[in-house]
């Protein structure tokens, strides 16, 4: 695909510095790269520190007005976990999205015992206290329900985080039951353990399903590229292009530019499976704009 396809794109999952982890770009550098190719916007994610203040300043003082810079809040232990007070303040600051726990979720911690985690905080003197999002019967943590109730009231965007498929299923069901309209299922093909049928069900219920470029083979990613590229095509076919959002999850030092990560990934989808320019435009421009109500 011609590089002009990047014009108007949103990447709603970018790990920019400053961060406790080594990053390939900071938010200011990412903005300049995004402006050069014509991105409409991107969302900065950090597992520990809310990115809101930094993104607002970067856009105001360094941007040329063509590309929006958004921040999000991730409900890990560093911000008090499933903390509705943090959500309230993030809403007042204009957060683009709130994630349920990622690196602090019990599922994530159990799955990474004895190993490091790309994007983690490195050495810490404080041990993570595992956050259980839902039990094995799908009963949500009452604090999770409180957060969902608040977010539904204020029409916010919820990302499901690093819980397992039972936790994600419980989250999506409760969110819809309480009136939430804007839900993004965080990379269900990676760490979550969801099946294609799970993803199809959530899409049919009204959630958007994330495909994050950095975890796929044959995509140019040098970090965590452990999921066969064919899975991305399965997800698109099962859920439909109108329910998929492609982003990169890039920012790891070894992976280089998130812009190049996006370009390489969409080209891999075209080369291997014939995914069309029109379909890419839906999954990287139309769907993010609708989910986030980007202006």
Short mmCIF file of N, CA, C and O in Angstrom, two decimals, residues 102-149:
data_model
loop_
_atom_site.label_atom_id
_atom_site.label_comp_id
_atom_site.label_asym_id
_atom_site.label_seq_id
_atom_site.Cartn_x
_atom_site.Cartn_y
_atom_site.Cartn_z
N UNK A 102 -4.10 -3.95 33.85
CA UNK A 102 -3.26 -4.67 32.90
C UNK A 102 -2.17 -5.41 33.68
O UNK A 102 -2.37 -6.55 34.07
N UNK A 103 -1.05 -4.76 33.94
CA UNK A 103 0.06 -5.44 34.61
C UNK A 103 -0.23 -5.76 36.08
O UNK A 103 0.48 -6.55 36.69
N UNK A 104 -1.27 -5.18 36.65
CA UNK A 104 -1.62 -5.49 38.04
C UNK A 104 -2.71 -6.55 38.14
O UNK A 104 -3.07 -6.96 39.25
N UNK A 105 -3.26 -6.98 37.01
CA UNK A 105 -4.30 -7.99 37.08
C UNK A 105 -3.70 -9.32 37.53
O UNK A 105 -2.56 -9.65 37.18
N UNK A 106 -4.46 -10.09 38.28
CA UNK A 106 -3.98 -11.39 38.76
C UNK A 106 -3.61 -12.29 37.59
O UNK A 106 -2.61 -13.01 37.63
N UNK A 107 -4.41 -12.23 36.55
CA UNK A 107 -4.14 -13.05 35.37
C UNK A 107 -2.78 -12.73 34.77
O UNK A 107 -2.00 -13.62 34.43
N UNK A 108 -2.49 -11.43 34.65
CA UNK A 108 -1.20 -11.02 34.08
C UNK A 108 -0.05 -11.44 34.99
O UNK A 108 0.95 -11.99 34.51
N UNK A 109 -0.17 -11.19 36.27
CA UNK A 109 0.90 -11.52 37.21
C UNK A 109 1.16 -13.03 37.24
O UNK A 109 2.31 -13.48 37.19
N UNK A 110 0.09 -13.82 37.29
CA UNK A 110 0.25 -15.28 37.30
C UNK A 110 0.92 -15.77 36.02
O UNK A 110 1.69 -16.72 36.04
N UNK A 111 0.63 -15.11 34.91
CA UNK A 111 1.19 -15.53 33.63
C UNK A 111 2.62 -15.10 33.39
O UNK A 111 3.24 -15.53 32.42
N UNK A 112 3.16 -14.24 34.26
CA UNK A 112 4.51 -13.72 34.06
C UNK A 112 5.44 -14.00 35.24
O UNK A 112 6.47 -13.36 35.37
N UNK A 113 5.05 -14.94 36.08
CA UNK A 113 5.92 -15.29 37.20
C UNK A 113 7.25 -15.84 36.71
O UNK A 113 7.29 -16.71 35.84
N UNK A 114 8.32 -15.30 37.26
CA UNK A 114 9.64 -15.76 36.88
C UNK A 114 10.14 -15.21 35.57
O UNK A 114 11.19 -15.61 35.06
N UNK A 115 9.42 -14.28 34.99
CA UNK A 115 9.86 -13.69 33.73
C UNK A 115 9.60 -12.19 33.75
O UNK A 115 8.78 -11.69 34.50
N UNK A 116 10.33 -11.50 32.92
CA UNK A 116 10.11 -10.06 32.81
C UNK A 116 8.90 -9.79 31.95
O UNK A 116 8.31 -10.70 31.35
N UNK A 117 8.51 -8.56 31.84
CA UNK A 117 7.39 -8.19 30.98
C UNK A 117 7.76 -6.97 30.17
O UNK A 117 8.14 -5.94 30.71
N UNK A 118 7.64 -7.09 28.87
CA UNK A 118 7.91 -5.96 28.00
C UNK A 118 6.92 -4.85 28.32
O UNK A 118 5.72 -5.03 28.29
N UNK A 119 7.45 -3.68 28.66
CA UNK A 119 6.61 -2.56 29.03
C UNK A 119 6.46 -2.40 30.52
O UNK A 119 5.81 -1.48 30.99
N UNK A 120 7.05 -3.30 31.31
CA UNK A 120 6.94 -3.22 32.75
C UNK A 120 7.83 -2.16 33.34
O UNK A 120 8.60 -1.49 32.66
N UNK A 121 7.73 -2.01 34.65
CA UNK A 121 8.43 -0.91 35.32
C UNK A 121 9.86 -1.24 35.69
O UNK A 121 10.59 -0.39 36.19
N UNK A 122 10.29 -2.47 35.46
CA UNK A 122 11.64 -2.84 35.86
C UNK A 122 11.73 -3.06 37.35
O UNK A 122 10.76 -3.47 38.00
N UNK A 123 12.88 -2.78 37.93
CA UNK A 123 13.09 -3.01 39.35
C UNK A 123 12.15 -2.14 40.18
O UNK A 123 12.00 -0.96 39.94
N UNK A 124 11.52 -2.77 41.18
CA UNK A 124 10.62 -2.04 42.06
C UNK A 124 10.77 -2.57 43.48
O UNK A 124 10.96 -3.77 43.69
N UNK A 125 10.68 -1.68 44.44
CA UNK A 125 10.74 -2.07 45.84
C UNK A 125 9.35 -2.39 46.40
O UNK A 125 9.21 -2.73 47.57
N UNK A 126 8.34 -2.25 45.58
CA UNK A 126 6.96 -2.48 46.01
C UNK A 126 6.38 -3.64 45.20
O UNK A 126 6.32 -3.57 43.97
N UNK A 127 5.93 -4.65 45.88
CA UNK A 127 5.38 -5.82 45.20
C UNK A 127 3.97 -5.53 44.71
O UNK A 127 3.17 -4.89 45.39
N UNK A 128 3.67 -6.00 43.51
CA UNK A 128 2.33 -5.84 42.97
C UNK A 128 1.34 -6.70 43.76
O UNK A 128 1.57 -7.88 44.00
N UNK A 129 0.22 -6.10 44.16
CA UNK A 129 -0.86 -6.86 44.77
C UNK A 129 -1.85 -7.23 43.66
O UNK A 129 -2.46 -6.35 43.05
N UNK A 130 -1.99 -8.52 43.36
CA UNK A 130 -2.83 -8.92 42.22
C UNK A 130 -4.27 -8.43 42.36
O UNK A 130 -4.88 -8.56 43.43
N UNK A 131 -4.79 -7.85 41.30
CA UNK A 131 -6.17 -7.39 41.28
C UNK A 131 -7.01 -8.43 40.55
O UNK A 131 -6.76 -8.75 39.38
N UNK A 132 -8.00 -8.98 41.24
CA UNK A 132 -8.94 -9.93 40.63
C UNK A 132 -10.10 -9.13 40.05
O UNK A 132 -10.82 -8.44 40.78
N UNK A 133 -10.26 -9.20 38.74
CA UNK A 133 -11.32 -8.45 38.08
C UNK A 133 -12.66 -9.19 38.23
O UNK A 133 -13.70 -8.59 38.48
N UNK A 134 -12.61 -10.51 38.08
CA UNK A 134 -13.80 -11.35 38.28
C UNK A 134 -13.35 -12.73 38.71
O UNK A 134 -12.26 -13.18 38.33
N UNK A 135 -14.20 -13.43 39.48
CA UNK A 135 -13.83 -14.78 39.90
C UNK A 135 -14.09 -15.78 38.78
O UNK A 135 -14.59 -15.41 37.70
N UNK A 136 -13.80 -17.06 39.04
CA UNK A 136 -13.89 -18.07 37.99
C UNK A 136 -15.33 -18.32 37.53
O UNK A 136 -15.57 -18.91 36.48
N UNK A 137 -16.29 -17.83 38.32
CA UNK A 137 -17.70 -17.95 37.93
C UNK A 137 -18.21 -16.71 37.21
O UNK A 137 -19.40 -16.63 36.89
N UNK A 138 -17.32 -15.75 36.99
CA UNK A 138 -17.70 -14.54 36.27
C UNK A 138 -18.34 -13.47 37.13
O UNK A 138 -18.96 -12.54 36.60
N UNK A 139 -18.19 -13.59 38.45
CA UNK A 139 -18.71 -12.55 39.33
C UNK A 139 -17.70 -11.41 39.43
O UNK A 139 -16.58 -11.61 39.90
N UNK A 140 -18.10 -10.23 38.99
CA UNK A 140 -17.18 -9.09 38.95
C UNK A 140 -16.86 -8.57 40.35
O UNK A 140 -17.72 -8.56 41.23
N UNK A 141 -15.62 -8.14 40.51
CA UNK A 141 -15.19 -7.42 41.69
C UNK A 141 -16.13 -6.22 41.88
O UNK A 141 -16.36 -5.46 40.93
N UNK A 142 -16.71 -6.01 43.07
CA UNK A 142 -17.63 -4.89 43.29
C UNK A 142 -17.02 -3.54 42.91
O UNK A 142 -17.74 -2.64 42.45
N UNK A 143 -15.73 -3.38 43.08
CA UNK A 143 -15.08 -2.13 42.70
C UNK A 143 -15.10 -1.95 41.18
O UNK A 143 -15.18 -0.83 40.68
N UNK A 144 -15.01 -3.08 40.45
CA UNK A 144 -15.10 -3.01 38.99
C UNK A 144 -16.49 -2.56 38.57
O UNK A 144 -16.65 -1.75 37.64
N UNK A 145 -17.50 -3.07 39.26
CA UNK A 145 -18.88 -2.66 38.96
C UNK A 145 -19.06 -1.18 39.22
O UNK A 145 -19.69 -0.45 38.43
N UNK A 146 -18.48 -0.68 40.30
CA UNK A 146 -18.58 0.75 40.64
C UNK A 146 -17.96 1.61 39.54
O UNK A 146 -18.52 2.65 39.14
N UNK A 147 -16.80 1.17 39.04
CA UNK A 147 -16.15 1.91 37.96
C UNK A 147 -17.01 1.90 36.71
O UNK A 147 -17.20 2.94 36.05
N UNK A 148 -17.57 0.75 36.36
CA UNK A 148 -18.41 0.65 35.16
C UNK A 148 -19.64 1.54 35.29
O UNK A 148 -20.04 2.23 34.34
N UNK A 149 -20.25 1.54 36.46
CA UNK A 149 -21.42 2.40 36.68
C UNK A 149 -21.08 3.87 36.44
O UNK A 149 -21.84 4.60 35.79
#
